[in-house]
CSV table of C-alpha atoms in Angstrom, one decimal:
chain,number,residue,atom,x,y,z
A,76,VAL,CA,79.7,193.6,13.7
A,77,GLY,CA,80.2,196.9,11.9
A,78,SER,CA,83.9,196.6,11.4
A,79,VAL,CA,83.5,193.0,10.1
A,80,VAL,CA,81.0,194.3,7.5
A,81,PHE,CA,83.3,197.1,6.7
A,82,PHE,CA,86.2,194.7,5.9
A,83,LEU,CA,84.0,192.4,4.0
A,84,ALA,CA,82.4,195.1,1.9
A,85,SER,CA,85.7,197.0,1.2
A,86,GLY,CA,87.4,193.8,0.3
A,87,ALA,CA,84.7,192.9,-2.1
A,88,ALA,CA,84.8,196.4,-3.5
A,89,ILE,CA,88.6,196.2,-4.1
A,90,ALA,CA,88.4,192.7,-5.5
A,91,SER,CA,85.6,193.6,-8.0
A,92,ALA,CA,87.4,196.8,-9.0
A,93,LEU,CA,90.4,194.7,-9.8
A,94,ALA,CA,88.2,192.3,-11.8
A,95,VAL,CA,86.8,195.3,-13.8
A,96,VAL,CA,90.2,196.4,-14.8
A,97,LEU,CA,91.9,193.0,-15.4
A,98,GLN,CA,89.2,191.0,-17.1
A,99,ARG,CA,89.7,190.6,-20.9
A,100,ASN,CA,86.0,190.2,-21.6
A,101,PRO,CA,84.1,193.5,-21.3
A,102,PHE,CA,80.9,191.7,-20.4
A,103,VAL,CA,82.6,190.1,-17.3
A,104,SER,CA,84.0,193.6,-16.5
A,105,ALA,CA,80.5,195.1,-16.5
A,106,ILE,CA,79.2,192.3,-14.2
A,107,ALA,CA,82.1,192.9,-11.8
A,108,LEU,CA,81.3,196.6,-11.8
A,109,ILE,CA,77.7,195.8,-10.7
A,110,GLY,CA,79.2,193.9,-7.8
A,111,HIS,CA,81.5,196.8,-7.1
A,112,LEU,CA,78.6,199.2,-6.9
A,113,ALA,CA,76.7,196.9,-4.6
A,114,SER,CA,79.5,196.6,-2.1
A,115,LEU,CA,79.9,200.4,-2.2
A,116,ALA,CA,76.2,200.7,-1.4
A,117,THR,CA,76.9,198.5,1.7
A,118,LEU,CA,79.7,200.9,2.7
A,119,TYR,CA,77.2,203.9,2.3
A,120,ILE,CA,74.7,202.1,4.6
A,121,LEU,CA,77.6,201.7,7.2
A,122,LEU,CA,78.1,205.5,6.8
A,123,GLU,CA,74.4,206.0,7.5
A,124,ALA,CA,73.8,207.5,4.0
A,125,ASP,CA,70.7,205.4,3.3
A,126,PHE,CA,69.3,207.5,0.5
A,127,VAL,CA,72.6,207.6,-1.4
A,128,ALA,CA,72.9,203.8,-1.0
A,129,ALA,CA,69.4,203.4,-2.5
A,130,ALA,CA,70.1,205.8,-5.3
A,131,GLN,CA,73.4,204.0,-6.0
A,132,VAL,CA,71.6,200.6,-6.4
A,133,ILE,CA,68.7,202.0,-8.4
A,134,VAL,CA,70.5,204.5,-10.6
A,135,TYR,CA,73.9,202.9,-11.1
A,136,ALA,CA,73.5,199.2,-10.6
A,137,GLY,CA,70.1,199.4,-12.3
A,138,ALA,CA,69.8,202.0,-15.0
A,139,VAL,CA,73.4,202.8,-16.0
A,140,MET,CA,74.7,199.2,-15.9
A,141,VAL,CA,71.7,198.0,-18.0
A,142,MET,CA,72.7,200.6,-20.6
A,143,PHE,CA,76.3,199.3,-20.5
A,144,LEU,CA,75.2,195.7,-20.9
A,145,PHE,CA,73.0,196.7,-23.9
A,146,VAL,CA,75.9,198.4,-25.6
A,147,ILE,CA,78.2,195.5,-24.9
A,148,ALA,CA,75.6,193.1,-26.4
A,149,TYR,CA,75.3,195.4,-29.4
A,150,ILE,CA,79.0,195.6,-30.3
A,151,GLY,CA,79.8,192.1,-29.2
A,152,PRO,CA,82.0,190.7,-26.5
A,153,HIS,CA,85.3,190.8,-28.5
A,154,ALA,CA,85.7,194.5,-28.4
A,155,GLU,CA,89.3,194.6,-27.4
A,156,VAL,CA,91.9,193.6,-30.0
A,157,ALA,CA,93.2,190.3,-28.6
A,158,GLY,CA,96.8,189.4,-28.3
A,159,ARG,CA,98.2,192.9,-28.0
A,160,SER,CA,99.5,193.8,-24.6
A,161,PRO,CA,100.1,197.5,-23.7
A,162,HIS,CA,103.5,199.0,-24.3
A,163,THR,CA,105.8,198.4,-21.3
A,164,TRP,CA,106.5,202.1,-20.8
A,165,GLN,CA,102.7,202.7,-20.7
A,166,THR,CA,102.4,200.1,-18.0
A,167,ALA,CA,105.3,201.5,-16.0
A,168,ALA,CA,103.9,205.1,-16.3
A,169,ALA,CA,100.4,203.9,-15.2
A,170,VAL,CA,101.7,202.0,-12.2
A,171,ILE,CA,104.0,204.9,-11.1
A,172,ALA,CA,101.2,207.4,-11.4
A,173,GLY,CA,98.8,205.1,-9.4
A,174,ALA,CA,101.4,204.4,-6.7
A,175,ALA,CA,102.1,208.1,-6.4
A,176,ILE,CA,98.5,208.9,-5.7
A,177,LEU,CA,98.2,206.0,-3.3
A,178,VAL,CA,101.3,207.0,-1.4
A,179,GLU,CA,100.2,210.7,-1.2
A,180,VAL,CA,96.8,209.8,0.2
A,181,ALA,CA,98.2,207.3,2.7
A,182,LEU,CA,100.7,210.0,3.9
A,183,VAL,CA,98.0,212.6,4.3
A,184,VAL,CA,95.7,210.2,6.1
A,185,GLY,CA,98.5,208.9,8.3
A,186,GLN,CA,99.6,212.4,9.3
A,187,THR,CA,96.2,213.8,10.1
A,188,THR,CA,94.7,213.1,13.5
A,189,PHE,CA,90.9,212.9,13.0
A,190,THR,CA,88.8,213.9,15.9
A,191,SER,CA,85.9,211.6,16.8
A,192,PRO,CA,83.2,212.1,14.2
A,193,ALA,CA,80.3,214.4,14.9
A,194,SER,CA,77.1,212.7,16.1
A,195,PRO,CA,74.7,213.0,13.2
A,196,PRO,CA,71.4,214.8,13.7
A,197,THR,CA,68.2,212.8,13.6
A,198,GLY,CA,67.1,211.9,10.2
A,199,PHE,CA,70.7,212.0,8.9
A,200,GLY,CA,70.9,210.7,5.3
A,201,SER,CA,67.1,210.2,5.1
A,202,PRO,CA,65.3,211.2,1.8
A,203,GLN,CA,63.7,214.1,3.7
A,204,ALA,CA,67.0,215.6,4.8
A,205,ILE,CA,68.6,215.1,1.4
A,206,GLY,CA,65.6,216.5,-0.5
A,207,ALA,CA,65.3,219.5,1.7
A,208,SER,CA,69.0,220.2,1.2
A,209,LEU,CA,68.7,219.7,-2.6
A,210,LEU,CA,65.8,222.1,-3.0
A,211,THR,CA,67.0,224.8,-0.7
A,212,THR,CA,70.8,225.2,-0.4
A,213,TYR,CA,71.7,223.3,-3.5
A,214,VAL,CA,68.8,224.1,-5.8
A,215,GLY,CA,71.2,225.7,-8.3
A,216,SER,CA,73.3,222.5,-8.7
A,217,PHE,CA,70.1,220.5,-8.8
A,218,GLU,CA,68.8,222.5,-11.8
A,219,ILE,CA,72.2,222.4,-13.5
A,220,VAL,CA,72.3,218.6,-13.2
A,221,SER,CA,68.7,218.3,-14.6
A,222,LEU,CA,69.8,220.5,-17.6
A,223,LEU,CA,72.9,218.3,-18.0
A,224,LEU,CA,70.8,215.1,-18.1
A,225,LEU,CA,68.5,216.7,-20.7
A,226,ILE,CA,71.6,217.6,-22.8
A,227,GLY,CA,72.9,214.1,-22.4
A,228,ALA,CA,69.6,212.6,-23.6
A,229,ILE,CA,69.6,214.9,-26.7
A,230,ALA,CA,73.3,214.0,-27.4
A,231,ALA,CA,72.5,210.3,-27.2
A,232,VAL,CA,69.7,210.7,-29.8
A,233,VAL,CA,71.9,212.9,-32.1
A,234,LEU,CA,74.8,210.4,-31.9
A,235,GLY,CA,72.7,207.3,-32.2
A,236,ALA,CA,70.0,208.3,-34.7
A,237,GLY,CA,70.1,209.4,-38.3
A,238,PRO,CA,70.6,207.4,-41.5
A,239,ARG,CA,73.0,204.5,-41.4
A,240,PRO,CA,76.4,205.9,-42.3
A,241,THR,CA,78.1,204.7,-45.4
A,242,ARG,CA,80.2,201.7,-44.7
A,243,VAL,CA,83.1,200.3,-46.7
A,244,VAL,CA,81.1,197.3,-47.6
A,245,ASP,CA,78.2,199.4,-49.0
A,246,GLU,CA,80.7,201.4,-51.0
A,247,ARG,CA,82.1,198.2,-52.6
A,248,ASP,CA,78.5,196.8,-53.2
A,249,ARG,CA,77.7,200.0,-55.1
A,250,ARG,CA,80.8,199.8,-57.3
A,251,VAL,CA,80.1,196.1,-58.1
A,252,ARG,CA,76.5,197.0,-58.9
A,253,ALA,CA,77.6,199.9,-61.2
A,254,ALA,CA,80.0,197.6,-63.1
A,255,ARG,CA,77.3,195.0,-63.6
A,256,ASP,CA,74.9,197.7,-64.9
A,257,ALA,CA,77.5,198.9,-67.3
A,258,ALA,CA,78.0,195.3,-68.5
A,259,ASP,CA,74.2,195.0,-69.0
A,260,ALA,CA,74.1,198.1,-71.1
A,261,ARG,CA,76.9,196.8,-73.3
A,262,THR,CA,75.6,193.3,-74.0
A,263,GLY,CA,71.9,194.2,-74.0
A,264,GLU,CA,70.9,191.3,-71.7
A,265,PRO,CA,71.2,191.0,-68.0
A,266,VAL,CA,74.2,189.2,-66.6
A,267,ALA,CA,73.4,186.7,-64.0
B,21,MET,CA,80.7,204.9,12.7
B,22,SER,CA,82.0,201.4,12.8
B,23,ALA,CA,85.5,202.0,11.2
B,24,PRO,CA,87.5,205.2,11.5
B,25,ILE,CA,87.2,207.7,8.7
B,26,GLY,CA,90.9,207.1,7.7
B,27,SER,CA,90.2,203.5,6.7
B,28,TYR,CA,87.3,204.7,4.4
B,29,LEU,CA,89.7,207.2,2.8
B,30,VAL,CA,92.4,204.5,2.3
B,31,VAL,CA,89.9,202.2,0.6
B,32,SER,CA,88.8,205.1,-1.5
B,33,ALA,CA,92.4,205.8,-2.5
B,34,ILE,CA,93.0,202.2,-3.4
B,35,LEU,CA,89.8,202.1,-5.6
B,36,PHE,CA,90.8,205.4,-7.3
B,37,THR,CA,94.2,204.0,-8.0
B,38,ILE,CA,92.8,200.8,-9.5
B,39,GLY,CA,90.4,202.8,-11.7
B,40,LEU,CA,93.3,205.1,-12.8
B,41,VAL,CA,95.5,202.2,-13.9
B,42,GLY,CA,92.5,200.8,-15.8
B,43,VAL,CA,91.9,204.1,-17.6
B,44,MET,CA,95.5,204.4,-18.6
B,45,LEU,CA,96.1,200.7,-19.6
B,46,ARG,CA,93.0,199.3,-21.2
B,47,ARG,CA,92.5,199.9,-24.9
B,48,SER,CA,88.8,199.2,-25.3
B,49,PRO,CA,86.9,202.5,-24.9
B,50,LEU,CA,84.2,200.5,-23.2
B,51,VAL,CA,86.4,199.2,-20.5
B,52,VAL,CA,88.0,202.7,-20.1
B,53,LEU,CA,84.4,204.0,-19.4
B,54,LEU,CA,83.9,201.2,-16.8
B,55,SER,CA,87.2,202.1,-15.1
B,56,LEU,CA,86.2,205.7,-15.1
B,57,GLU,CA,83.1,204.7,-13.1
B,58,VAL,CA,85.3,203.0,-10.6
B,59,MET,CA,87.2,206.3,-10.2
B,60,LEU,CA,84.1,208.4,-9.8
B,61,ASN,CA,82.7,205.9,-7.2
B,62,ALA,CA,86.0,206.1,-5.2
B,63,ALA,CA,85.6,209.9,-5.1
B,64,ASN,CA,81.9,209.4,-4.0
B,65,LEU,CA,83.0,207.1,-1.2
B,66,SER,CA,85.3,209.7,0.3
B,67,LEU,CA,82.5,212.4,-0.1
B,68,VAL,CA,80.0,210.2,1.8
B,69,ALA,CA,82.6,209.4,4.5
B,70,PHE,CA,83.4,213.1,5.1
B,71,SER,CA,79.7,213.8,5.1
B,72,ARG,CA,79.2,211.3,8.0
B,73,TYR,CA,82.4,212.7,9.7
B,74,HIS,CA,81.1,216.2,9.7
B,75,GLY,CA,77.5,215.2,10.4
B,76,GLY,CA,76.1,217.3,7.5
B,77,ALA,CA,74.2,216.3,4.4
B,78,ASP,CA,76.3,218.4,2.0
B,79,GLY,CA,78.7,215.6,1.1
B,80,GLN,CA,75.8,213.3,0.2
B,81,VAL,CA,74.2,216.0,-2.0
B,82,PHE,CA,77.6,216.3,-3.7
B,83,ALA,CA,77.7,212.5,-4.2
B,84,LEU,CA,74.2,212.6,-5.8
B,85,VAL,CA,75.3,215.4,-8.2
B,86,VAL,CA,78.4,213.3,-9.1
B,87,MET,CA,76.0,210.4,-9.9
B,88,GLY,CA,74.0,212.6,-12.2
B,89,VAL,CA,77.1,213.8,-14.0
B,90,ALA,CA,78.4,210.3,-14.3
B,91,ALA,CA,75.1,209.2,-15.8
B,92,ALA,CA,75.3,212.0,-18.4
B,93,GLU,CA,78.9,211.1,-19.1
B,94,VAL,CA,78.1,207.4,-19.7
B,95,VAL,CA,75.2,208.3,-22.1
B,96,VAL,CA,77.5,210.4,-24.2
B,97,GLY,CA,80.4,207.9,-24.0
B,98,LEU,CA,78.2,205.0,-25.0
B,99,GLY,CA,76.6,207.0,-27.8
B,100,LEU,CA,80.1,207.7,-29.2
B,101,ILE,CA,81.1,204.0,-28.9
B,102,VAL,CA,77.9,203.0,-30.8
B,103,ALA,CA,78.5,205.7,-33.4
B,104,MET,CA,82.1,204.3,-33.9
B,105,GLU,CA,80.8,200.8,-34.1
B,106,ARG,CA,78.2,201.9,-36.8
B,107,ARG,CA,81.1,203.3,-38.8
B,108,ARG,CA,83.0,200.1,-38.5
B,109,LEU,CA,85.9,201.8,-36.7
B,110,VAL,CA,88.3,199.7,-34.7
B,111,LEU,CA,87.4,200.1,-31.0
B,112,ASP,CA,90.9,200.6,-29.8
B,113,THR,CA,92.1,203.8,-28.1
B,114,ASP,CA,95.5,203.5,-29.7
B,115,GLU,CA,94.1,203.3,-33.2
B,116,LEU,CA,91.5,206.2,-32.7
B,117,THR,CA,93.9,209.1,-33.1
B,118,GLU,CA,91.9,211.3,-35.5
B,119,LEU,CA,88.8,213.1,-34.5
B,120,HIS,CA,87.3,213.7,-38.0
B,121,GLY,CA,84.7,211.3,-39.1
């Protein structure tokens, strides 16, 4: 049963990752990424990492993706300039680089003989075990991540808040209005 | 462990490759961020697989830290995209070649 679930989940993960990259509509890409994260959570459960799987669904598929969908809804679905395909040399370079990494990892995995995996201790991957590890051995990284998230929140406010920046349209409006005021002053009566 | 660790690593490598090609080929900064998430999650998958292989919680803690860093990165990236949109810039990575606002 386990290997069937593994093949189904990894196939779904690869298919949805392809959909993320290949879809023209960013909205469909974001939805495909939610499916990708869910199938990865299934793989984490197969690896007995229950807490990481739960955090994946709650933090990623929940919070982060909702933020993505809000931004896509804000800037509109037609974010990518349509009808322009990437340069062919860019495509070739990307495919060559990707294939190089894939071949490297496949070679390394193929040449390594893995011993049978260690039998995990009781409570492996449980919130208790992860929490104990986070607050004892890795308390430094824990604090750094919390500081990083605080900086991220402040950065989002700084980037997103503030007065509305001057747009080209506003600039033209102001020039039109100034010309109309000048005409008013000359004729002595308002121009419609 | 239902499948050998090597198969998890190969799946992780395939996902990383897909994300890498997406980051290099897509023009919309939004989709570049989405592909970046695919790459980070591919790395997370191999971390969790090695954690199970060695029977220790260290890899899972590392994966959680990666999730936190990814969340912060998404916040800043989306904030930049919203700021670009508010300035009516073209959201195209080939057009955005100057950093001054």
